[in-house]
Coordinates of C-alpha atoms in Angstrom, one line a residue:
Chain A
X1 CA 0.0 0.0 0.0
X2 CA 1.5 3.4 -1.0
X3 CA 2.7 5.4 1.8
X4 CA 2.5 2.6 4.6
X5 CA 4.6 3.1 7.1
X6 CA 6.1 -0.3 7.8
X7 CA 4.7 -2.4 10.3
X8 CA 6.8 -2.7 13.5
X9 CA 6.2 -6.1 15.9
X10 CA 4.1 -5.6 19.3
X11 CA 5.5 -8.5 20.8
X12 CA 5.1 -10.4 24.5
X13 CA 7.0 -12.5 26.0
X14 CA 5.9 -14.7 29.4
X15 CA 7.2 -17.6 31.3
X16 CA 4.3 -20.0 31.9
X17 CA 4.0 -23.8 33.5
X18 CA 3.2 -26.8 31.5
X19 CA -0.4 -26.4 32.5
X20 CA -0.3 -22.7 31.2
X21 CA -0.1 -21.1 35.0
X22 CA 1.3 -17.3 34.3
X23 CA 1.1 -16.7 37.7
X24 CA 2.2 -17.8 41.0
X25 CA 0.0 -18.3 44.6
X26 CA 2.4 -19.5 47.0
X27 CA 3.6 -16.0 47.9
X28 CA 3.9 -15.9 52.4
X29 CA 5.6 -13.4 54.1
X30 CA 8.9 -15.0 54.7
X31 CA 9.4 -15.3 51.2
X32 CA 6.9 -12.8 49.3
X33 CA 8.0 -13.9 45.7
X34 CA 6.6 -17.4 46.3
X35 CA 9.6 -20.9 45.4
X36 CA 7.1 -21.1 42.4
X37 CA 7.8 -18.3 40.6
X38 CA 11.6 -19.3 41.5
X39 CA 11.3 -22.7 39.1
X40 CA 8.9 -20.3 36.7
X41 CA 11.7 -18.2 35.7
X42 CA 14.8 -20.2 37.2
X43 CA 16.4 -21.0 33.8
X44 CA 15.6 -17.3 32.1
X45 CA 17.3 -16.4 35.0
X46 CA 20.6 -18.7 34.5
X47 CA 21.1 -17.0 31.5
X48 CA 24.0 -14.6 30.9
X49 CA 21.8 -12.1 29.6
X50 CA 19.3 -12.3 32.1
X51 CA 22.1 -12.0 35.0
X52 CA 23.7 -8.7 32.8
X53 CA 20.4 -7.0 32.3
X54 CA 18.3 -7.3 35.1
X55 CA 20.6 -8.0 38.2
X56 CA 23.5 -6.0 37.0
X57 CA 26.1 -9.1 37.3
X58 CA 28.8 -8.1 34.5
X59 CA 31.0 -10.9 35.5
X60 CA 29.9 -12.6 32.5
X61 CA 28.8 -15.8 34.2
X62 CA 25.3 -17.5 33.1
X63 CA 23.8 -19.9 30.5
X64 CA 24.4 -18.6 26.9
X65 CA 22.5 -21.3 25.2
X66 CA 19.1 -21.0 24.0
X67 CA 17.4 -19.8 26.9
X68 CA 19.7 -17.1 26.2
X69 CA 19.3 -16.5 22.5
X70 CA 15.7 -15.7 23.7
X71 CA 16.7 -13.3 26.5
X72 CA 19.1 -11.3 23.8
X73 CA 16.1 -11.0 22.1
X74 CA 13.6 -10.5 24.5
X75 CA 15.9 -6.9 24.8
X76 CA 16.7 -6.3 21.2
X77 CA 14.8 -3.9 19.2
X78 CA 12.2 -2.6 21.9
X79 CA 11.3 1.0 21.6
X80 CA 8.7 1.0 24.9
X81 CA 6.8 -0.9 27.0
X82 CA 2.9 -1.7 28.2
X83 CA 2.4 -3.3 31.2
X84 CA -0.1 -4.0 33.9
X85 CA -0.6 -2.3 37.1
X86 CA 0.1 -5.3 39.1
X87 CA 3.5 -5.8 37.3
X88 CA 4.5 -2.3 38.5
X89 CA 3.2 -3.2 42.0
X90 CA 0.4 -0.5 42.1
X91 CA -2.0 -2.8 43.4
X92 CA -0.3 -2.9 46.9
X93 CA 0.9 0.6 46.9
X94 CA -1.8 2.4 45.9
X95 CA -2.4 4.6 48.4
X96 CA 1.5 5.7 48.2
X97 CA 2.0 8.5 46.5
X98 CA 5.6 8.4 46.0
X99 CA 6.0 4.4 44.8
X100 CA 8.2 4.1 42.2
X101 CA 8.0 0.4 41.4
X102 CA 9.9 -2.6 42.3
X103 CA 12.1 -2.4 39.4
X104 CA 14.8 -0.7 41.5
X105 CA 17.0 2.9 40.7
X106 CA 17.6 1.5 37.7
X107 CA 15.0 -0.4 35.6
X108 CA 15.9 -3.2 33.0
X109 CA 13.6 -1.4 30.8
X110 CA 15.4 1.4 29.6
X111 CA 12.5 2.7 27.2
X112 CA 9.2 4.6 27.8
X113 CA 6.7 2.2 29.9
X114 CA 3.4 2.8 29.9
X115 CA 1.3 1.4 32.9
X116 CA -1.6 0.9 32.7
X117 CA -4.4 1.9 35.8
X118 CA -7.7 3.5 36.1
X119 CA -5.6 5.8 38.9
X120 CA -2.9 7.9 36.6
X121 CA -0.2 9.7 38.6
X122 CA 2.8 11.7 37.0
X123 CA 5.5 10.8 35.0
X124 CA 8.4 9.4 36.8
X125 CA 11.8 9.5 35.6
X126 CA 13.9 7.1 36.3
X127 CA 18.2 6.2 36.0
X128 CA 18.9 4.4 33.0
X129 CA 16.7 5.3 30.2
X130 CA 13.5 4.2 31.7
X131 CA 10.2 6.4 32.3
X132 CA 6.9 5.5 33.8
X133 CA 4.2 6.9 32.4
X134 CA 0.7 5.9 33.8
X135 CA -2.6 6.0 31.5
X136 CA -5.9 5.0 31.7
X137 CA -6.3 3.7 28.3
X138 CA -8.1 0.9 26.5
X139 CA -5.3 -1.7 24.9
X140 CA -5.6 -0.1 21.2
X141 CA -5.3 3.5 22.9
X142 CA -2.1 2.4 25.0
X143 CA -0.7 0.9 21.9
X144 CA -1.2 4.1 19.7
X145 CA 0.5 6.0 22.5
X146 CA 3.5 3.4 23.0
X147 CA 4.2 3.0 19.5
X148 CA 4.7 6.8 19.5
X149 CA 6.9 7.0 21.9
X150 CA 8.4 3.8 20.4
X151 CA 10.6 5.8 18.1
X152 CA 10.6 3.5 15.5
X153 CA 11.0 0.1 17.4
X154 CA 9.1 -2.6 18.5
X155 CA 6.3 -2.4 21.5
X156 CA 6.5 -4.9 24.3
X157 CA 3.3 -5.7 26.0
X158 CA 5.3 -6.6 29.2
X159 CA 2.4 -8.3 31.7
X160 CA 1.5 -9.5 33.5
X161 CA -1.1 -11.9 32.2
X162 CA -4.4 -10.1 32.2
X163 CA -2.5 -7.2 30.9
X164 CA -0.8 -9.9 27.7
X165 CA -4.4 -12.1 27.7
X166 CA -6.4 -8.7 26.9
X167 CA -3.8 -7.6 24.2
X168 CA -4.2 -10.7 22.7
X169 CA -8.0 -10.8 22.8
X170 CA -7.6 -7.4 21.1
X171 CA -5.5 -8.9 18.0
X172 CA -2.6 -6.7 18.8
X173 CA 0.0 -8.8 19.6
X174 CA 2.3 -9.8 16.7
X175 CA 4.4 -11.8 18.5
X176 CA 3.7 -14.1 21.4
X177 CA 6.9 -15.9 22.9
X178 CA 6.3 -18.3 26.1
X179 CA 9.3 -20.4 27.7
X180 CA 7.5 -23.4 29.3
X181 CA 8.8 -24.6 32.0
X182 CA 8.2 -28.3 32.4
X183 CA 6.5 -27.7 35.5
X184 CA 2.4 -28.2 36.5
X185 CA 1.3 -25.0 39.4
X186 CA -2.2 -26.6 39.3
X187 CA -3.3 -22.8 39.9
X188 CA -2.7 -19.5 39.2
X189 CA -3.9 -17.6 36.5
X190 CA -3.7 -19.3 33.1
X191 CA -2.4 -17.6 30.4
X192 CA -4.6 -19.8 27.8
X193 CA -7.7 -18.7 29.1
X194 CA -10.5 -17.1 26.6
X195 CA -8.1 -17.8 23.8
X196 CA -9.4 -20.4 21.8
X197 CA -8.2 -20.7 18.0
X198 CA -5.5 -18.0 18.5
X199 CA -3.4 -20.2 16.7
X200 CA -5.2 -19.7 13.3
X201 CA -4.0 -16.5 13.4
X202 CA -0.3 -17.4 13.9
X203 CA 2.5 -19.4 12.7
X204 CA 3.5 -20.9 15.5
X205 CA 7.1 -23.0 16.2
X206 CA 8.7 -24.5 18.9
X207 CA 12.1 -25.1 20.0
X208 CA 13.4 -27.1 23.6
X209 CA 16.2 -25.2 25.6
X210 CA 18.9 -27.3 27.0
X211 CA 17.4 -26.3 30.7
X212 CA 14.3 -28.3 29.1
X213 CA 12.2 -24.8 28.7
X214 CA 10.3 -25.6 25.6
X215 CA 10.1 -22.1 23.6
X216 CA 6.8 -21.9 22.1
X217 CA 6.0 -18.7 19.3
X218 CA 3.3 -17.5 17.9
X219 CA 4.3 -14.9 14.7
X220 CA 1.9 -13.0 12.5
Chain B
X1 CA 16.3 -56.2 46.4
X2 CA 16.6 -60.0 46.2
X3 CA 13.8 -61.9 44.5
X4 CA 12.4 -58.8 43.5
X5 CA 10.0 -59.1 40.2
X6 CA 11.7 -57.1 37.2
X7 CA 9.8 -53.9 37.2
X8 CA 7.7 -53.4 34.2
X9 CA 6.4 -50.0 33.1
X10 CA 3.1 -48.7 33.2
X11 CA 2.7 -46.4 30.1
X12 CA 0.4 -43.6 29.1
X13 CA 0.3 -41.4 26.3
X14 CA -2.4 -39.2 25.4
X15 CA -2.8 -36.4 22.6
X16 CA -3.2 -32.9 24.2
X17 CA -4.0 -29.2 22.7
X18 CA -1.2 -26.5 24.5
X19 CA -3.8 -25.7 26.6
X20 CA -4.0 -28.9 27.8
X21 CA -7.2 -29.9 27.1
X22 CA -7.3 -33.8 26.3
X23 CA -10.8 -34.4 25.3
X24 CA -12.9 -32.2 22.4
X25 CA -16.3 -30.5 22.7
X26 CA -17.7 -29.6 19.0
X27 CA -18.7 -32.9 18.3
X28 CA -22.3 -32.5 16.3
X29 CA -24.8 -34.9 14.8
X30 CA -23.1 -34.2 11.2
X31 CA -19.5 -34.7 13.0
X32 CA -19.6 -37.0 15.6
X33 CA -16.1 -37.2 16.5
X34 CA -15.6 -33.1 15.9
X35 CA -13.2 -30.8 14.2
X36 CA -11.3 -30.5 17.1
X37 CA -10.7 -34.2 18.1
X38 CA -9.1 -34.5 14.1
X39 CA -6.3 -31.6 14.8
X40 CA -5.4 -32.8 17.8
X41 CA -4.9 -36.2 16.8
X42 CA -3.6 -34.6 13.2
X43 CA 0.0 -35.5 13.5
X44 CA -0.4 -38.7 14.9
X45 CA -2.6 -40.1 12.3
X46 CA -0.4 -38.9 9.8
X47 CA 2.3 -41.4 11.1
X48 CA 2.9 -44.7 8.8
X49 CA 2.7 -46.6 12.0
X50 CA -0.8 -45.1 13.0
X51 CA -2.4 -45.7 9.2
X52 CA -0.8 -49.3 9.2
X53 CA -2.1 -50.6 12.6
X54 CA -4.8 -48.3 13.0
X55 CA -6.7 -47.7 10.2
X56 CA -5.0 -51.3 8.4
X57 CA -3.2 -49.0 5.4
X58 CA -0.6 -51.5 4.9
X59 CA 0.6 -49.0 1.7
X60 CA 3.8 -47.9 3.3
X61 CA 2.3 -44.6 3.2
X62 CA 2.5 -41.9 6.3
X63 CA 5.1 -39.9 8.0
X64 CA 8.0 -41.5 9.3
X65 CA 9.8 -38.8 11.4
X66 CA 9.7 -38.0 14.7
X67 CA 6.1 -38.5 15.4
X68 CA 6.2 -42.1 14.0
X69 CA 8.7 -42.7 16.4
X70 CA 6.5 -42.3 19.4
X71 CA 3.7 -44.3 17.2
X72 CA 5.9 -47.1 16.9
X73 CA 7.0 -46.9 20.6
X74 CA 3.5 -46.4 21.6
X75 CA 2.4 -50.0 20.1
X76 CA 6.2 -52.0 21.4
X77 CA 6.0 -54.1 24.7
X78 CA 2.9 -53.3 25.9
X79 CA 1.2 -56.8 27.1
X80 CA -2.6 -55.3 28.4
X81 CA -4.3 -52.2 28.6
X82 CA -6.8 -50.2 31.2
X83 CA -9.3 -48.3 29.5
X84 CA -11.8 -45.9 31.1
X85 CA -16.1 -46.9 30.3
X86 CA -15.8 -43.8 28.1
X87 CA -13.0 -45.1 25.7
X88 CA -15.1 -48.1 25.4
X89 CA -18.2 -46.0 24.1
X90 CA -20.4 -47.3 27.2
X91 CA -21.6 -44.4 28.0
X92 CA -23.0 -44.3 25.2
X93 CA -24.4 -47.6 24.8
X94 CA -25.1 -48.6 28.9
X95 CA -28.3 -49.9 27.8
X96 CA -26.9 -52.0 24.6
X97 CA -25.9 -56.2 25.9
X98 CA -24.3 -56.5 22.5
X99 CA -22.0 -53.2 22.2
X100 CA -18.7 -54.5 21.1
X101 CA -17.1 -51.3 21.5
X102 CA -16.0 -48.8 18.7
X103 CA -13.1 -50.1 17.3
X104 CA -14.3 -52.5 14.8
X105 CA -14.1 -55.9 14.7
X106 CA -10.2 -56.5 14.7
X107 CA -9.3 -53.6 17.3
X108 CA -5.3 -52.3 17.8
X109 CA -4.5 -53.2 20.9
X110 CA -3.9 -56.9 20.5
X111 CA -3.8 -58.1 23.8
X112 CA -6.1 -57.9 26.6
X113 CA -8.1 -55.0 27.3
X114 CA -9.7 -54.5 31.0
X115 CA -12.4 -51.7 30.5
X116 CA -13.6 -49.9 34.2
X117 CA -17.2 -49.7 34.8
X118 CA -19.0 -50.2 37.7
X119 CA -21.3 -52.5 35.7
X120 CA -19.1 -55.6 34.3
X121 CA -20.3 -57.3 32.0
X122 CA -19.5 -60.9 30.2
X123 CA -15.7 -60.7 28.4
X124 CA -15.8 -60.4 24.1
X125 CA -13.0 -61.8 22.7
X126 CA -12.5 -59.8 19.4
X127 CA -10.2 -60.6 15.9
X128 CA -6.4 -60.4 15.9
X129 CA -5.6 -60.8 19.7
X130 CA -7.8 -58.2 21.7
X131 CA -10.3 -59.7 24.4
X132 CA -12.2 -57.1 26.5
X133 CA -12.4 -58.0 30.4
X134 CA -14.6 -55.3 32.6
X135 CA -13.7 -54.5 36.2
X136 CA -15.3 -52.6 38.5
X137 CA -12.1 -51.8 40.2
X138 CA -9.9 -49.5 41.6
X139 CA -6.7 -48.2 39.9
X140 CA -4.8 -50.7 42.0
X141 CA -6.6 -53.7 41.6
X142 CA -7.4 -52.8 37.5
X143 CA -3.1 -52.9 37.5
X144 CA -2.9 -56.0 39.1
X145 CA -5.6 -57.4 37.0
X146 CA -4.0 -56.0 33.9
X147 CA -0.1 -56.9 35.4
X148 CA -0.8 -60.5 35.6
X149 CA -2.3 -60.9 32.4
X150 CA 0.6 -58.7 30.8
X151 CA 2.6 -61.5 30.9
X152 CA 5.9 -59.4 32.0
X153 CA 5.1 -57.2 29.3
X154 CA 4.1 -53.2 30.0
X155 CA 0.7 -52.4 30.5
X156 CA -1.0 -49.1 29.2
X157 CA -3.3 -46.6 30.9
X158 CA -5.2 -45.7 27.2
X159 CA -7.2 -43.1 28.7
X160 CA -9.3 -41.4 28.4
X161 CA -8.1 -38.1 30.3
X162 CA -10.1 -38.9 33.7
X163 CA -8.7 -42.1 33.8
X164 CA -5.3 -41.2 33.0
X165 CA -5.5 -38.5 35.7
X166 CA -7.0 -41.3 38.2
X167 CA -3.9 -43.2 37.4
X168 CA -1.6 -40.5 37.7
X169 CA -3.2 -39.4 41.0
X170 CA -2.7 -42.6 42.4
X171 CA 1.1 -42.5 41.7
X172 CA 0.7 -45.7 39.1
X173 CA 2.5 -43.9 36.0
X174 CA 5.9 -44.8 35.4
X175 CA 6.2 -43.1 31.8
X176 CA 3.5 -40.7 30.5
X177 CA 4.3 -39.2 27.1
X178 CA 1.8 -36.2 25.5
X179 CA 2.2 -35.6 22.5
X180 CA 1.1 -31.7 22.4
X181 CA -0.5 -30.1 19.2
X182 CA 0.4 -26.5 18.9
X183 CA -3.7 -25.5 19.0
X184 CA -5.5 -24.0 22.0
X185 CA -8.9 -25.4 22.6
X186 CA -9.8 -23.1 24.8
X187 CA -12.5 -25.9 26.8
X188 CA -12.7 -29.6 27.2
X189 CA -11.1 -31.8 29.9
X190 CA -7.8 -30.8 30.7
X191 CA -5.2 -33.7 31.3
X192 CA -3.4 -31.3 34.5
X193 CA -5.9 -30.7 36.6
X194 CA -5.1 -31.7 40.2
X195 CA -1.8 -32.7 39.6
X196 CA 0.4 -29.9 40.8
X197 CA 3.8 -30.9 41.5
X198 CA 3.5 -34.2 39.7
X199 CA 7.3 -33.3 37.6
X200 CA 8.9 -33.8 41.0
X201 CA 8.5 -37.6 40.9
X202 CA 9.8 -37.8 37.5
X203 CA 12.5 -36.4 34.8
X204 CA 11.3 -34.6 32.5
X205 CA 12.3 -34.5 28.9
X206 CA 10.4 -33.1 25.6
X207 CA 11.3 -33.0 21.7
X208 CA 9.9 -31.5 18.9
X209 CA 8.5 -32.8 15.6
X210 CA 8.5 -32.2 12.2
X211 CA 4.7 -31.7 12.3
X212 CA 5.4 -28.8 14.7
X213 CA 3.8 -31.5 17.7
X214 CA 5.7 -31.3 21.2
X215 CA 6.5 -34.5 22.8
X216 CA 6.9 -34.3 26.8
X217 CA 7.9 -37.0 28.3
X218 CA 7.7 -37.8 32.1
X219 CA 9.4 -40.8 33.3
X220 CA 10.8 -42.6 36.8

């Protein structure tokens, strides 16, 4: 079509059980991240990548296998972010005005990220590259703004998994990557649910990690 | 341990969507079996194995990759096999003396088949090797049943999922393969249900086929 502009990738990524749990329940308060979401992400988190990005380790240690091709990629080419209130911890810190999320002085981000709540607050600025911005926007409305700000590069819809599952419902996601760890949670939220026959509107290929994390994608 | 009986396995293998639904719900007077039932199963009956001892093609025709590997496996060593009512069509046909089940008259198992019900009824001996037995049994006593007329061969769980999952449950298993087609189904019986944690009694391994089909393994 003359004039196009080309189509960049909205793309997600999530790290789901082999019964499709996105989400983890055994959270108590001596350890508030819960030992499932520890086996959930455990071999994303082995990788060099992983260990370099998000937890600042530059010692170079970590997997670099295919686990890790996927977390290189998982930061290549993104231009701004979409995620959920939950994921930036607004839904136990609402009432604090000055929460900044739990993504530390320095976010992995390093884009724009848009969170979305029905609550907005100001822009916050943070080390790094990375600023929040909060709307209260439908999914196509966030998008529009995001791919703005986007600069050219891909949008990641971040989470968590009502924030991916309504994206998806929405037909905006180009590009659906899930690492499956050969797990069963047997509860939690399911990132499958309502989502019937999305694969007719995908190519979809898979690939096993040596961690045995089966890589499933869905590309349109 | 000395004197201790060679153990055999107990086997299962069941066709599941990535949503882990293991039994198909568009099934409709014109399409009794469903749409979805023939995409799960897709890559499986394409096998050569499948055609020749399933449906008797004895043309050499079929796929021959990775997916007829686990077709061929799935037909070596086994000596009898548990099948839920369901599998059997009884549910269906409860009030028929004469059903002979729905898998014509010379079915592919081959050996002794011990169908649960909770109302037995006289054994059929069919064509080619199979004889039906009906139990109304426990998982336990079905395996015994089934163990000592494997004559030290394996002994297959065939389904379907709520018998599988009875099986599982009951710590029975000692190799489960799914072969899992790359479609989400969105509804139906899902093979995972109540079994949380069930990977920590076994190793864990998957591959992936040519036909895109992921086959997890779980073994002990």
């Amino acid at each position: 079509m003359t004039g196009r502009t080309p189509t960049l990738a909205v793309r997600a990524d999530l790290n789901i059980s082999l019964d499709g749990s996105a989400s983890t329940t055994d959270q108590t308060a001596e350890n508030p991240m819960g030992e499932d979401w520890f086996r959930l992400v455990a071999a994303n988190a082995a990788t060099r990548t992983f260990r370099e990005r998000v937890l600042g380790d530059t010692s170079g240690k970590g997997t670099t296998g295919v686990d890790d091709a996927y977390a290189q990629e998982y930061f290549t080419n993104i231009g701004a972010e979409i995620m959920g209130a939950g994921m930036f911890g607004l839904h136990h810190n609402a009432d604090d005005p000055d929460w900044r999320g739990w993504w530390g002085d320095e976010p992995p981000f390093r884009v724009p990220v848009f969170v979305l709540t029905h609550a907005p607050r100001p822009s916050i600025e943070m080390a790094g590259g990375t600023t929040f911005h909060f709307l209260d926007a439908s999914p196509e409305e966030a998008l529009a703004e995001a791919t703005r700000a986007a600069g050219g590069a891909d949008v990641r819809i971040g989470g968590g998994v009502r924030t991916v599952r309504s994206f998806l419902a929405a037909g905006l996601v180009d590009r659906l990557h899930v690492a499956i760890a050969p797990i069963l949670l047997g509860r939690g939220l399911s990132l499958w649910e309502d989502l019937r026959g999305l694969e007719r509107r995908y190519e979809v290929s898979s690939e096993i990690a040596e961690s045995g994390t089966v890589h499933v994608t869905f590309r349109r």
